[in-house]
PDB file of C-alpha atoms in Angstrom:
ATOM      1  CA  UNK A   1     -24.337 -14.523   2.717  1.00 65.00           C
ATOM      2  CA  UNK A   2     -22.373 -17.710   5.084  1.00 68.00           C
ATOM      3  CA  UNK A   3     -22.766 -20.229   2.405  1.00 85.00           C
ATOM      4  CA  UNK A   4     -23.387 -23.103   4.230  1.00 93.00           C
ATOM      5  CA  UNK A   5     -26.913 -24.307   6.162  1.00 92.00           C
ATOM      6  CA  UNK A   6     -24.315 -25.755   8.945  1.00 95.00           C
ATOM      7  CA  UNK A   7     -24.024 -23.461  12.082  1.00 95.00           C
ATOM      8  CA  UNK A   8     -21.101 -25.421  13.283  1.00 96.00           C
ATOM      9  CA  UNK A   9     -19.067 -25.032  10.199  1.00 96.00           C
ATOM     10  CA  UNK A  10     -20.049 -21.691   9.818  1.00 96.00           C
ATOM     11  CA  UNK A  11     -18.835 -20.882  13.506  1.00 97.00           C
ATOM     12  CA  UNK A  12     -15.864 -22.690  12.461  1.00 97.00           C
ATOM     13  CA  UNK A  13     -14.624 -20.694   9.888  1.00 96.00           C
ATOM     14  CA  UNK A  14     -15.107 -17.696  11.223  1.00 95.00           C
ATOM     15  CA  UNK A  15     -12.713 -19.110  14.227  1.00 97.00           C
ATOM     16  CA  UNK A  16     -10.350 -19.263  11.093  1.00 96.00           C
ATOM     17  CA  UNK A  17     -10.996 -15.169  10.121  1.00 93.00           C
ATOM     18  CA  UNK A  18     -10.184 -14.694  12.659  1.00 92.00           C
ATOM     19  CA  UNK A  19      -7.081 -16.772  12.854  1.00 93.00           C
ATOM     20  CA  UNK A  20      -6.406 -14.970   9.448  1.00 89.00           C
ATOM     21  CA  UNK A  21      -6.922 -11.951   9.827  1.00 85.00           C
ATOM     22  CA  UNK A  22      -4.097 -11.942  12.918  1.00 84.00           C
ATOM     23  CA  UNK A  23      -1.786 -11.677   9.733  1.00 78.00           C
ATOM     24  CA  UNK A  24       1.095 -14.224  11.391  1.00 83.00           C
ATOM     25  CA  UNK A  25       2.569 -17.390  10.066  1.00 83.00           C
ATOM     26  CA  UNK A  26       1.052 -18.968  13.680  1.00 89.00           C
ATOM     27  CA  UNK A  27      -2.238 -17.387  12.818  1.00 90.00           C
ATOM     28  CA  UNK A  28      -2.320 -18.274   9.184  1.00 90.00           C
ATOM     29  CA  UNK A  29      -1.585 -22.153  10.088  1.00 93.00           C
ATOM     30  CA  UNK A  30      -4.395 -22.312  12.749  1.00 96.00           C
ATOM     31  CA  UNK A  31      -6.725 -20.116  10.450  1.00 96.00           C
ATOM     32  CA  UNK A  32      -6.212 -23.781   8.571  1.00 97.00           C
ATOM     33  CA  UNK A  33      -7.172 -25.973  10.968  1.00 97.00           C
ATOM     34  CA  UNK A  34     -10.449 -24.773  11.339  1.00 98.00           C
ATOM     35  CA  UNK A  35     -11.005 -24.262   7.804  1.00 97.00           C
ATOM     36  CA  UNK A  36     -10.367 -27.543   6.857  1.00 98.00           C
ATOM     37  CA  UNK A  37     -12.647 -28.720  10.061  1.00 98.00           C
ATOM     38  CA  UNK A  38     -15.439 -26.449   8.217  1.00 97.00           C
ATOM     39  CA  UNK A  39     -15.572 -28.676   5.458  1.00 98.00           C
ATOM     40  CA  UNK A  40     -15.061 -31.474   7.204  1.00 98.00           C
ATOM     41  CA  UNK A  41     -18.669 -30.786   8.983  1.00 97.00           C
ATOM     42  CA  UNK A  42     -20.007 -29.023   5.487  1.00 97.00           C
ATOM     43  CA  UNK A  43     -17.799 -30.345   1.906  1.00 97.00           C
ATOM     44  CA  UNK A  44     -20.226 -28.086  -0.319  1.00 96.00           C
ATOM     45  CA  UNK A  45     -18.901 -25.142   1.579  1.00 97.00           C
ATOM     46  CA  UNK A  46     -17.455 -23.198  -0.868  1.00 96.00           C
ATOM     47  CA  UNK A  47     -15.887 -20.198   0.842  1.00 96.00           C
ATOM     48  CA  UNK A  48     -14.578 -22.641   3.554  1.00 97.00           C
ATOM     49  CA  UNK A  49     -12.275 -24.001   0.310  1.00 97.00           C
ATOM     50  CA  UNK A  50     -11.604 -20.377  -0.612  1.00 96.00           C
ATOM     51  CA  UNK A  51     -10.725 -19.856   2.480  1.00 96.00           C
ATOM     52  CA  UNK A  52      -8.124 -22.939   2.014  1.00 97.00           C
ATOM     53  CA  UNK A  53      -6.657 -21.651  -0.861  1.00 96.00           C
ATOM     54  CA  UNK A  54      -6.262 -18.250   0.085  1.00 94.00           C
ATOM     55  CA  UNK A  55      -4.426 -19.894   3.186  1.00 95.00           C
ATOM     56  CA  UNK A  56      -1.606 -21.649   0.971  1.00 96.00           C
ATOM     57  CA  UNK A  57      -1.604 -19.213  -1.289  1.00 93.00           C
ATOM     58  CA  UNK A  58      -0.310 -17.090   1.458  1.00 89.00           C
ATOM     59  CA  UNK A  59       2.046 -19.654   2.744  1.00 90.00           C
ATOM     60  CA  UNK A  60       4.070 -19.149  -1.080  1.00 88.00           C
ATOM     61  CA  UNK A  61       4.022 -15.843  -0.861  1.00 86.00           C
ATOM     62  CA  UNK A  62       5.520 -15.602   2.500  1.00 82.00           C
ATOM     63  CA  UNK A  63       7.533 -18.386   2.603  1.00 78.00           C
ATOM     64  CA  UNK A  64       5.519 -20.628   4.937  1.00 81.00           C
ATOM     65  CA  UNK A  65       5.831 -23.427   2.226  1.00 86.00           C
ATOM     66  CA  UNK A  66       7.939 -23.755  -0.478  1.00 86.00           C
ATOM     67  CA  UNK A  67       6.012 -22.417  -3.801  1.00 89.00           C
ATOM     68  CA  UNK A  68       6.471 -25.921  -5.014  1.00 90.00           C
ATOM     69  CA  UNK A  69       4.133 -27.127  -2.188  1.00 92.00           C
ATOM     70  CA  UNK A  70       1.810 -24.843  -2.235  1.00 94.00           C
ATOM     71  CA  UNK A  71       0.966 -23.688  -5.425  1.00 95.00           C
ATOM     72  CA  UNK A  72      -0.208 -26.608  -6.139  1.00 96.00           C
ATOM     73  CA  UNK A  73      -2.802 -26.617  -3.376  1.00 97.00           C
ATOM     74  CA  UNK A  74      -4.278 -23.274  -3.394  1.00 97.00           C
ATOM     75  CA  UNK A  75      -5.496 -23.642  -7.051  1.00 96.00           C
ATOM     76  CA  UNK A  76      -7.020 -26.933  -5.975  1.00 97.00           C
ATOM     77  CA  UNK A  77      -9.272 -24.938  -3.698  1.00 97.00           C
ATOM     78  CA  UNK A  78      -9.790 -22.435  -5.478  1.00 97.00           C
ATOM     79  CA  UNK A  79     -10.825 -24.372  -7.807  1.00 97.00           C
ATOM     80  CA  UNK A  80     -13.342 -26.518  -5.289  1.00 97.00           C
ATOM     81  CA  UNK A  81     -14.788 -23.341  -4.243  1.00 97.00           C
ATOM     82  CA  UNK A  82     -15.409 -22.575  -7.761  1.00 96.00           C
ATOM     83  CA  UNK A  83     -17.175 -25.679  -9.093  1.00 96.00           C
ATOM     84  CA  UNK A  84     -19.620 -24.563  -6.015  1.00 96.00           C
ATOM     85  CA  UNK A  85     -19.786 -21.740  -6.718  1.00 96.00           C
ATOM     86  CA  UNK A  86     -18.370 -19.513  -9.460  1.00 95.00           C
ATOM     87  CA  UNK A  87     -19.483 -16.356  -8.255  1.00 95.00           C
ATOM     88  CA  UNK A  88     -17.686 -16.119  -5.119  1.00 96.00           C
ATOM     89  CA  UNK A  89     -15.420 -13.127  -5.234  1.00 96.00           C
ATOM     90  CA  UNK A  90     -12.397 -15.258  -2.585  1.00 95.00           C
ATOM     91  CA  UNK A  91     -11.754 -17.973  -5.358  1.00 96.00           C
ATOM     92  CA  UNK A  92     -11.733 -15.634  -8.097  1.00 97.00           C
ATOM     93  CA  UNK A  93      -9.282 -13.060  -6.702  1.00 96.00           C
ATOM     94  CA  UNK A  94      -7.175 -16.576  -5.332  1.00 96.00           C
ATOM     95  CA  UNK A  95      -6.980 -17.594  -8.945  1.00 97.00           C
ATOM     96  CA  UNK A  96      -5.521 -14.185  -9.542  1.00 97.00           C
ATOM     97  CA  UNK A  97      -2.927 -14.403  -7.301  1.00 95.00           C
ATOM     98  CA  UNK A  98      -1.814 -18.188  -8.812  1.00 96.00           C
ATOM     99  CA  UNK A  99      -1.469 -16.103 -11.737  1.00 96.00           C
ATOM    100  CA  UNK A 100       1.129 -13.808 -10.862  1.00 96.00           C
ATOM    101  CA  UNK A 101       3.066 -17.042  -8.681  1.00 94.00           C
ATOM    102  CA  UNK A 102       3.224 -18.536 -13.186  1.00 94.00           C
ATOM    103  CA  UNK A 103       3.887 -14.977 -14.615  1.00 95.00           C
ATOM    104  CA  UNK A 104       0.411 -15.258 -16.242  1.00 96.00           C
ATOM    105  CA  UNK A 105      -0.071 -11.428 -16.694  1.00 96.00           C
ATOM    106  CA  UNK A 106      -3.459 -11.429 -18.788  1.00 96.00           C
ATOM    107  CA  UNK A 107      -5.037 -14.335 -16.321  1.00 96.00           C
ATOM    108  CA  UNK A 108      -4.033 -11.934 -13.714  1.00 97.00           C
ATOM    109  CA  UNK A 109      -5.746  -9.346 -14.517  1.00 96.00           C
ATOM    110  CA  UNK A 110      -8.527 -10.912 -15.408  1.00 97.00           C
ATOM    111  CA  UNK A 111      -8.990 -12.859 -12.746  1.00 97.00           C
ATOM    112  CA  UNK A 112      -9.179  -9.534 -10.357  1.00 97.00           C
ATOM    113  CA  UNK A 113     -11.654  -7.874 -12.516  1.00 96.00           C
ATOM    114  CA  UNK A 114     -14.330 -10.198 -12.353  1.00 97.00           C
ATOM    115  CA  UNK A 115     -13.629 -10.673  -8.834  1.00 97.00           C
ATOM    116  CA  UNK A 116     -13.904  -6.416  -8.399  1.00 97.00           C
ATOM    117  CA  UNK A 117     -16.970  -7.643 -11.205  1.00 97.00           C
ATOM    118  CA  UNK A 118     -18.601  -9.624  -8.173  1.00 97.00           C
ATOM    119  CA  UNK A 119     -18.132  -7.211  -5.949  1.00 96.00           C
ATOM    120  CA  UNK A 120     -16.650  -4.035  -5.982  1.00 97.00           C
ATOM    121  CA  UNK A 121     -16.293  -3.608  -2.752  1.00 96.00           C
ATOM    122  CA  UNK A 122     -14.737  -6.547  -1.607  1.00 96.00           C
ATOM    123  CA  UNK A 123     -11.527  -5.835   0.007  1.00 96.00           C
ATOM    124  CA  UNK A 124      -9.953  -9.329  -0.186  1.00 94.00           C
ATOM    125  CA  UNK A 125     -10.137  -8.594  -4.454  1.00 96.00           C
ATOM    126  CA  UNK A 126      -9.063  -5.234  -3.722  1.00 98.00           C
ATOM    127  CA  UNK A 127      -5.933  -5.939  -1.812  1.00 96.00           C
ATOM    128  CA  UNK A 128      -4.436  -8.569  -4.183  1.00 96.00           C
ATOM    129  CA  UNK A 129      -5.194  -6.799  -7.271  1.00 98.00           C
ATOM    130  CA  UNK A 130      -3.663  -3.893  -5.774  1.00 98.00           C
ATOM    131  CA  UNK A 131      -0.669  -5.258  -4.535  1.00 97.00           C
ATOM    132  CA  UNK A 132      -0.108  -8.015  -7.380  1.00 97.00           C
ATOM    133  CA  UNK A 133      -1.317  -6.244 -10.444  1.00 97.00           C
ATOM    134  CA  UNK A 134      -1.011  -2.692 -10.169  1.00 98.00           C
ATOM    135  CA  UNK A 135       2.199  -1.952  -7.894  1.00 98.00           C
ATOM    136  CA  UNK A 136       4.236  -4.600 -10.163  1.00 97.00           C
ATOM    137  CA  UNK A 137       3.101  -2.777 -12.965  1.00 97.00           C
ATOM    138  CA  UNK A 138       4.313   0.423 -11.249  1.00 97.00           C
ATOM    139  CA  UNK A 139       1.115   1.824 -10.990  1.00 97.00           C
ATOM    140  CA  UNK A 140       2.205   3.379  -7.859  1.00 98.00           C
ATOM    141  CA  UNK A 141      -0.212   5.525  -6.942  1.00 97.00           C
ATOM    142  CA  UNK A 142      -4.028   4.370  -7.977  1.00 98.00           C
ATOM    143  CA  UNK A 143      -2.249   1.010  -6.102  1.00 98.00           C
ATOM    144  CA  UNK A 144      -1.603   2.919  -2.779  1.00 98.00           C
ATOM    145  CA  UNK A 145      -5.161   4.087  -2.894  1.00 98.00           C
ATOM    146  CA  UNK A 146      -6.911   0.949  -3.717  1.00 98.00           C
ATOM    147  CA  UNK A 147      -4.831  -0.322  -0.528  1.00 98.00           C
ATOM    148  CA  UNK A 148      -5.808   2.207   1.380  1.00 98.00           C
ATOM    149  CA  UNK A 149      -9.896   1.626   0.836  1.00 98.00           C
ATOM    150  CA  UNK A 150      -9.109  -2.167   1.172  1.00 97.00           C
ATOM    151  CA  UNK A 151      -7.910  -1.143   4.733  1.00 97.00           C
ATOM    152  CA  UNK A 152     -10.990   1.430   5.547  1.00 97.00           C
ATOM    153  CA  UNK A 153     -13.789  -1.708   4.429  1.00 96.00           C
ATOM    154  CA  UNK A 154     -11.722  -4.381   6.958  1.00 93.00           C
ATOM    155  CA  UNK A 155      -9.614  -2.209   8.735  1.00 91.00           C
ATOM    156  CA  UNK A 156      -8.745  -6.376  11.526  1.00 88.00           C
ATOM    157  CA  UNK A 157      -7.141  -7.707   8.443  1.00 89.00           C
ATOM    158  CA  UNK A 158      -3.714  -7.306   9.371  1.00 92.00           C
ATOM    159  CA  UNK A 159      -2.717  -8.246   5.892  1.00 91.00           C
ATOM    160  CA  UNK A 160      -4.002  -5.496   4.194  1.00 94.00           C
ATOM    161  CA  UNK A 161      -2.438  -2.974   5.649  1.00 96.00           C
ATOM    162  CA  UNK A 162       1.269  -5.217   5.557  1.00 95.00           C
ATOM    163  CA  UNK A 163       0.540  -5.053   1.454  1.00 96.00           C
ATOM    164  CA  UNK A 164      -0.106  -1.171   2.080  1.00 98.00           C
ATOM    165  CA  UNK A 165       3.399  -0.654   3.693  1.00 98.00           C
ATOM    166  CA  UNK A 166       4.849  -3.095   1.193  1.00 97.00           C
ATOM    167  CA  UNK A 167       3.326  -0.781  -1.722  1.00 98.00           C
ATOM    168  CA  UNK A 168       4.442   2.685  -0.406  1.00 98.00           C
ATOM    169  CA  UNK A 169       8.152   1.167   0.542  1.00 97.00           C
ATOM    170  CA  UNK A 170       8.278  -0.229  -3.389  1.00 97.00           C
ATOM    171  CA  UNK A 171       6.934   2.879  -4.591  1.00 97.00           C
ATOM    172  CA  UNK A 172      10.013   4.450  -2.423  1.00 96.00           C
ATOM    173  CA  UNK A 173       7.258   6.292   0.722  1.00 98.00           C
ATOM    174  CA  UNK A 174       9.269   4.629   3.267  1.00 98.00           C
ATOM    175  CA  UNK A 175       8.395   7.077   5.780  1.00 97.00           C
ATOM    176  CA  UNK A 176       4.664   6.114   5.674  1.00 98.00           C
ATOM    177  CA  UNK A 177       5.754   2.336   4.802  1.00 98.00           C
ATOM    178  CA  UNK A 178       7.680   2.868   8.205  1.00 98.00           C
ATOM    179  CA  UNK A 179       4.751   4.481   9.928  1.00 97.00           C
ATOM    180  CA  UNK A 180       1.994   1.626   9.077  1.00 97.00           C
ATOM    181  CA  UNK A 181       4.431  -1.491   9.447  1.00 97.00           C
ATOM    182  CA  UNK A 182       5.150   0.462  12.865  1.00 97.00           C
ATOM    183  CA  UNK A 183       1.323   0.184  12.947  1.00 96.00           C
ATOM    184  CA  UNK A 184       0.734  -3.153  12.738  1.00 96.00           C
ATOM    185  CA  UNK A 185       3.428  -4.256  14.613  1.00 96.00           C
ATOM    186  CA  UNK A 186       2.002  -2.049  17.877  1.00 96.00           C
ATOM    187  CA  UNK A 187      -0.660  -4.815  17.332  1.00 94.00           C
ATOM    188  CA  UNK A 188       0.817  -7.843  16.434  1.00 93.00           C
ATOM    189  CA  UNK A 189       4.636  -7.783  16.808  1.00 94.00           C
ATOM    190  CA  UNK A 190       4.879 -11.311  15.352  1.00 92.00           C
ATOM    191  CA  UNK A 191       3.450 -10.469  11.818  1.00 92.00           C
ATOM    192  CA  UNK A 192       7.042 -11.510  10.030  1.00 91.00           C
ATOM    193  CA  UNK A 193       5.605  -9.518   6.794  1.00 92.00           C
ATOM    194  CA  UNK A 194       5.697  -6.168   8.779  1.00 95.00           C
ATOM    195  CA  UNK A 195       9.202  -6.862  10.030  1.00 96.00           C
ATOM    196  CA  UNK A 196       9.928  -7.415   5.756  1.00 95.00           C
ATOM    197  CA  UNK A 197       8.586  -3.836   5.300  1.00 96.00           C
ATOM    198  CA  UNK A 198       9.960  -2.538   7.708  1.00 98.00           C
ATOM    199  CA  UNK A 199      12.811  -3.494   6.248  1.00 97.00           C
ATOM    200  CA  UNK A 200      13.018  -2.649   2.842  1.00 97.00           C
ATOM    201  CA  UNK A 201      11.818   0.848   4.494  1.00 97.00           C
ATOM    202  CA  UNK A 202      14.146   1.344   6.728  1.00 97.00           C
ATOM    203  CA  UNK A 203      17.043   0.278   4.157  1.00 96.00           C
ATOM    204  CA  UNK A 204      15.534   2.654   1.467  1.00 94.00           C
ATOM    205  CA  UNK A 205      15.866   5.581   3.474  1.00 94.00           C
ATOM    206  CA  UNK A 206      19.274   4.534   5.005  1.00 94.00           C
ATOM    207  CA  UNK A 207      18.821   3.253   8.028  1.00 95.00           C
ATOM    208  CA  UNK A 208      20.835  -0.427   7.717  1.00 93.00           C
ATOM    209  CA  UNK A 209      21.008  -1.011  10.846  1.00 93.00           C
ATOM    210  CA  UNK A 210      17.638  -1.108  11.503  1.00 95.00           C
ATOM    211  CA  UNK A 211      17.005  -2.520   7.935  1.00 96.00           C
ATOM    212  CA  UNK A 212      19.280  -5.504  10.294  1.00 97.00           C
ATOM    213  CA  UNK A 213      17.299  -5.522  13.150  1.00 97.00           C
ATOM    214  CA  UNK A 214      13.961  -5.704  10.803  1.00 97.00           C
ATOM    215  CA  UNK A 215      15.093  -8.779   8.723  1.00 97.00           C
ATOM    216  CA  UNK A 216      16.839 -10.299  11.570  1.00 97.00           C
ATOM    217  CA  UNK A 217      13.282 -10.602  13.213  1.00 96.00           C
ATOM    218  CA  UNK A 218      11.578 -11.309  10.055  1.00 93.00           C
ATOM    219  CA  UNK A 219      14.077 -14.486   9.660  1.00 93.00           C
ATOM    220  CA  UNK A 220      13.359 -15.581  13.537  1.00 93.00           C
ATOM    221  CA  UNK A 221       9.745 -15.720  12.491  1.00 90.00           C
ATOM    222  CA  UNK A 222       9.896 -17.240   9.412  1.00 87.00           C
ATOM    223  CA  UNK A 223      12.207 -20.069  10.893  1.00 86.00           C
ATOM    224  CA  UNK A 224      15.248 -18.959   8.900  1.00 90.00           C
ATOM    225  CA  UNK A 225      13.321 -18.718   5.307  1.00 88.00           C
ATOM    226  CA  UNK A 226      15.841 -18.387   2.649  1.00 89.00           C
ATOM    227  CA  UNK A 227      14.009 -15.265   2.103  1.00 90.00           C
ATOM    228  CA  UNK A 228      14.751 -14.170   4.992  1.00 92.00           C
ATOM    229  CA  UNK A 229      18.123 -14.950   4.972  1.00 95.00           C
ATOM    230  CA  UNK A 230      18.846 -13.643   1.749  1.00 95.00           C
ATOM    231  CA  UNK A 231      17.829 -10.020   2.606  1.00 96.00           C
ATOM    232  CA  UNK A 232      19.434 -10.112   6.052  1.00 97.00           C
ATOM    233  CA  UNK A 233      22.500 -11.148   3.827  1.00 97.00           C
ATOM    234  CA  UNK A 234      21.574  -8.196   1.533  1.00 97.00           C
ATOM    235  CA  UNK A 235      21.365  -5.463   5.127  1.00 96.00           C
ATOM    236  CA  UNK A 236      24.429  -6.527   6.286  1.00 97.00           C
ATOM    237  CA  UNK A 237      26.310  -5.589   3.062  1.00 96.00           C
ATOM    238  CA  UNK A 238      24.786  -2.508   2.432  1.00 94.00           C
ATOM    239  CA  UNK A 239      25.189  -1.883   6.085  1.00 94.00           C
ATOM    240  CA  UNK A 240      29.492  -2.334   5.997  1.00 94.00           C
ATOM    241  CA  UNK A 241      29.135  -5.671   7.568  1.00 96.00           C
ATOM    242  CA  UNK A 242      30.275  -8.195   4.984  1.00 97.00           C
ATOM    243  CA  UNK A 243      31.951 -10.852   7.043  1.00 97.00           C
ATOM    244  CA  UNK A 244      28.476 -10.885   8.954  1.00 97.00           C
ATOM    245  CA  UNK A 245      27.237 -11.627   4.926  1.00 97.00           C
ATOM    246  CA  UNK A 246      29.252 -14.099   4.005  1.00 98.00           C
ATOM    247  CA  UNK A 247      28.192 -15.827   7.035  1.00 98.00           C
ATOM    248  CA  UNK A 248      24.602 -16.170   6.383  1.00 97.00           C
ATOM    249  CA  UNK A 249      25.758 -16.811   2.496  1.00 97.00           C
ATOM    250  CA  UNK A 250      27.997 -19.918   4.314  1.00 97.00           C
ATOM    251  CA  UNK A 251      24.728 -20.834   6.041  1.00 96.00           C
ATOM    252  CA  UNK A 252      22.745 -20.862   3.330  1.00 96.00           C
ATOM    253  CA  UNK A 253      24.666 -23.024   0.797  1.00 96.00           C
ATOM    254  CA  UNK A 254      25.207 -25.460   2.942  1.00 95.00           C
ATOM    255  CA  UNK A 255      21.638 -25.450   3.889  1.00 94.00           C
ATOM    256  CA  UNK A 256      20.872 -26.124   0.076  1.00 92.00           C
ATOM    257  CA  UNK A 257      22.615 -29.031   0.391  1.00 93.00           C
ATOM    258  CA  UNK A 258      19.680 -30.724   1.633  1.00 92.00           C
ATOM    259  CA  UNK A 259      17.055 -28.598   1.488  1.00 88.00           C
ATOM    260  CA  UNK A 260      14.554 -27.181  -0.934  1.00 84.00           C
ATOM    261  CA  UNK A 261      15.947 -23.715  -1.213  1.00 86.00           C
ATOM    262  CA  UNK A 262      14.535 -20.110  -3.011  1.00 88.00           C
ATOM    263  CA  UNK A 263      17.138 -18.950  -5.186  1.00 93.00           C
ATOM    264  CA  UNK A 264      16.009 -15.820  -4.632  1.00 94.00           C
ATOM    265  CA  UNK A 265      17.848 -15.476  -1.492  1.00 94.00           C
ATOM    266  CA  UNK A 266      20.902 -15.839  -3.251  1.00 97.00           C
ATOM    267  CA  UNK A 267      20.035 -12.579  -5.580  1.00 97.00           C
ATOM    268  CA  UNK A 268      19.925 -10.508  -2.939  1.00 97.00           C
ATOM    269  CA  UNK A 269      23.327 -11.636  -0.709  1.00 97.00           C
ATOM    270  CA  UNK A 270      25.039 -10.939  -4.243  1.00 98.00           C
ATOM    271  CA  UNK A 271      23.591  -8.205  -4.965  1.00 97.00           C
ATOM    272  CA  UNK A 272      24.954  -6.883  -1.187  1.00 97.00           C
ATOM    273  CA  UNK A 273      28.252  -8.018  -1.951  1.00 97.00           C
ATOM    274  CA  UNK A 274      27.798  -6.173  -5.221  1.00 97.00           C
ATOM    275  CA  UNK A 275      28.001  -8.898  -7.551  1.00 98.00           C
ATOM    276  CA  UNK A 276      26.089  -8.680  -9.884  1.00 97.00           C
ATOM    277  CA  UNK A 277      27.218 -11.264 -11.957  1.00 98.00           C
ATOM    278  CA  UNK A 278      26.642 -14.232  -9.500  1.00 98.00           C
ATOM    279  CA  UNK A 279      23.391 -12.341  -8.503  1.00 98.00           C
ATOM    280  CA  UNK A 280      21.516 -12.115 -12.257  1.00 98.00           C
ATOM    281  CA  UNK A 281      23.022 -16.263 -12.350  1.00 97.00           C
ATOM    282  CA  UNK A 282      20.858 -16.902  -9.300  1.00 97.00           C
ATOM    283  CA  UNK A 283      17.720 -14.969 -10.865  1.00 97.00           C
ATOM    284  CA  UNK A 284      17.927 -17.303 -14.063  1.00 97.00           C
ATOM    285  CA  UNK A 285      17.461 -19.772 -11.818  1.00 96.00           C
ATOM    286  CA  UNK A 286      14.923 -18.702  -9.953  1.00 95.00           C
ATOM    287  CA  UNK A 287      13.035 -18.000 -12.987  1.00 96.00           C
ATOM    288  CA  UNK A 288      14.472 -21.320 -14.108  1.00 95.00           C
ATOM    289  CA  UNK A 289      13.038 -23.195 -10.783  1.00 91.00           C
ATOM    290  CA  UNK A 290       9.655 -20.574 -10.259  1.00 88.00           C
ATOM    291  CA  UNK A 291       6.812 -20.163  -9.358  1.00 91.00           C
ATOM    292  CA  UNK A 292       8.358 -17.597  -6.777  1.00 90.00           C
ATOM    293  CA  UNK A 293       6.569 -14.499  -6.124  1.00 92.00           C
ATOM    294  CA  UNK A 294       8.878 -12.289  -5.850  1.00 93.00           C
ATOM    295  CA  UNK A 295       9.251 -12.415  -9.766  1.00 95.00           C
ATOM    296  CA  UNK A 296       6.604 -10.104  -9.877  1.00 96.00           C
ATOM    297  CA  UNK A 297       8.560  -7.268  -8.107  1.00 97.00           C
ATOM    298  CA  UNK A 298      11.596  -7.304 -10.103  1.00 96.00           C
ATOM    299  CA  UNK A 299      10.811  -4.182 -12.334  1.00 97.00           C
ATOM    300  CA  UNK A 300      10.172  -1.658  -9.464  1.00 97.00           C
ATOM    301  CA  UNK A 301      12.091  -3.126  -6.905  1.00 95.00           C
ATOM    302  CA  UNK A 302      14.963  -0.947  -6.263  1.00 93.00           C
ATOM    303  CA  UNK A 303      17.096  -3.454  -5.012  1.00 95.00           C
ATOM    304  CA  UNK A 304      17.558  -4.637  -8.773  1.00 97.00           C
ATOM    305  CA  UNK A 305      18.490  -0.778  -9.700  1.00 96.00           C
ATOM    306  CA  UNK A 306      22.350  -1.927 -10.230  1.00 96.00           C
ATOM    307  CA  UNK A 307      20.821  -4.070 -12.547  1.00 97.00           C
ATOM    308  CA  UNK A 308      18.725  -1.670 -14.958  1.00 96.00           C
ATOM    309  CA  UNK A 309      21.673  -1.179 -17.359  1.00 96.00           C
ATOM    310  CA  UNK A 310      21.993  -4.899 -18.157  1.00 97.00           C
ATOM    311  CA  UNK A 311      20.968  -6.923 -21.214  1.00 97.00           C
ATOM    312  CA  UNK A 312      20.917  -9.870 -18.871  1.00 97.00           C
ATOM    313  CA  UNK A 313      18.187  -8.567 -16.821  1.00 97.00           C
ATOM    314  CA  UNK A 314      16.106  -6.842 -19.659  1.00 96.00           C
ATOM    315  CA  UNK A 315      16.266 -10.845 -21.255  1.00 96.00           C
ATOM    316  CA  UNK A 316      14.520 -11.621 -17.855  1.00 97.00           C
ATOM    317  CA  UNK A 317      12.343  -8.778 -17.561  1.00 97.00           C
ATOM    318  CA  UNK A 318      10.902 -10.140 -20.915  1.00 96.00           C
ATOM    319  CA  UNK A 319      10.725 -13.330 -19.857  1.00 96.00           C
ATOM    320  CA  UNK A 320       8.612 -12.158 -16.869  1.00 96.00           C
ATOM    321  CA  UNK A 321       6.295 -10.838 -18.861  1.00 95.00           C
ATOM    322  CA  UNK A 322       6.909  -6.776 -18.277  1.00 93.00           C
ATOM    323  CA  UNK A 323       9.247  -6.529 -21.831  1.00 73.00           C
ATOM    324  CA  UNK A 324       8.087  -6.911 -24.776  1.00 61.00           C
TER     325      UNK A 324
END
């Protein structure tokens, strides 16, 4: 269903989807512009409100906006969409995504299951359920199979294939992850999160120089975001380029004096430098200053393996909801 009788609003919504489907920061920003124009023509257009919510969701997840700014906007748009149509799958999926930022795992599961009960073939709901619930809990094979189904249902939305690459990377199926990331980049070289997946998968298989190059590209595409620089600094350190890692760290510290930071990037650099105490301090700060969607992956991210025997990390896992 279109969800609106205003064909001009529906056309703007479709144009927003077109830009969103590129899976790039610029595409999401252009998509948001079209969705807001659609809402201006028809304020009761629930799907457009849900699309705005999903866009802010991606802004927070990808570092386009700080989560403290993006998450409230995503929640407000999703709730408005549900006020207009409580059967809207996309809105329930966004509510689930926002619950991940809040580490409210019961609400995460309930929201995604509600979305999938409404439409078991919703590629968006399948994608979110897989990458933001199944993967964080270590249900890798189920997640990968579900993501492949999402890609099959909507092969033109590159974000789904990017999430498939990420899930494969987290499951340490690095060759497959690299193949998926390269497939995306062949179609859209500015898809920053494909560079992200390519970087971590390359590091996972020991191709440190390739990881550095991928993280350099991702940092460029995201305006030198703190997570991007953190991953780059980590890769530098693990590639034996300690001085370059320290330069990145110094840049981040200088910027932190006047910008709202994302602490987890600092944790990654310190992990690269093998300073576990500092890494744990920054992870604890990340928890204290949440929302931060990266916390959802600390149970399964291999970057955290050096910390797993430390009681402080076990306590953090408990706070995040993974340990009792």
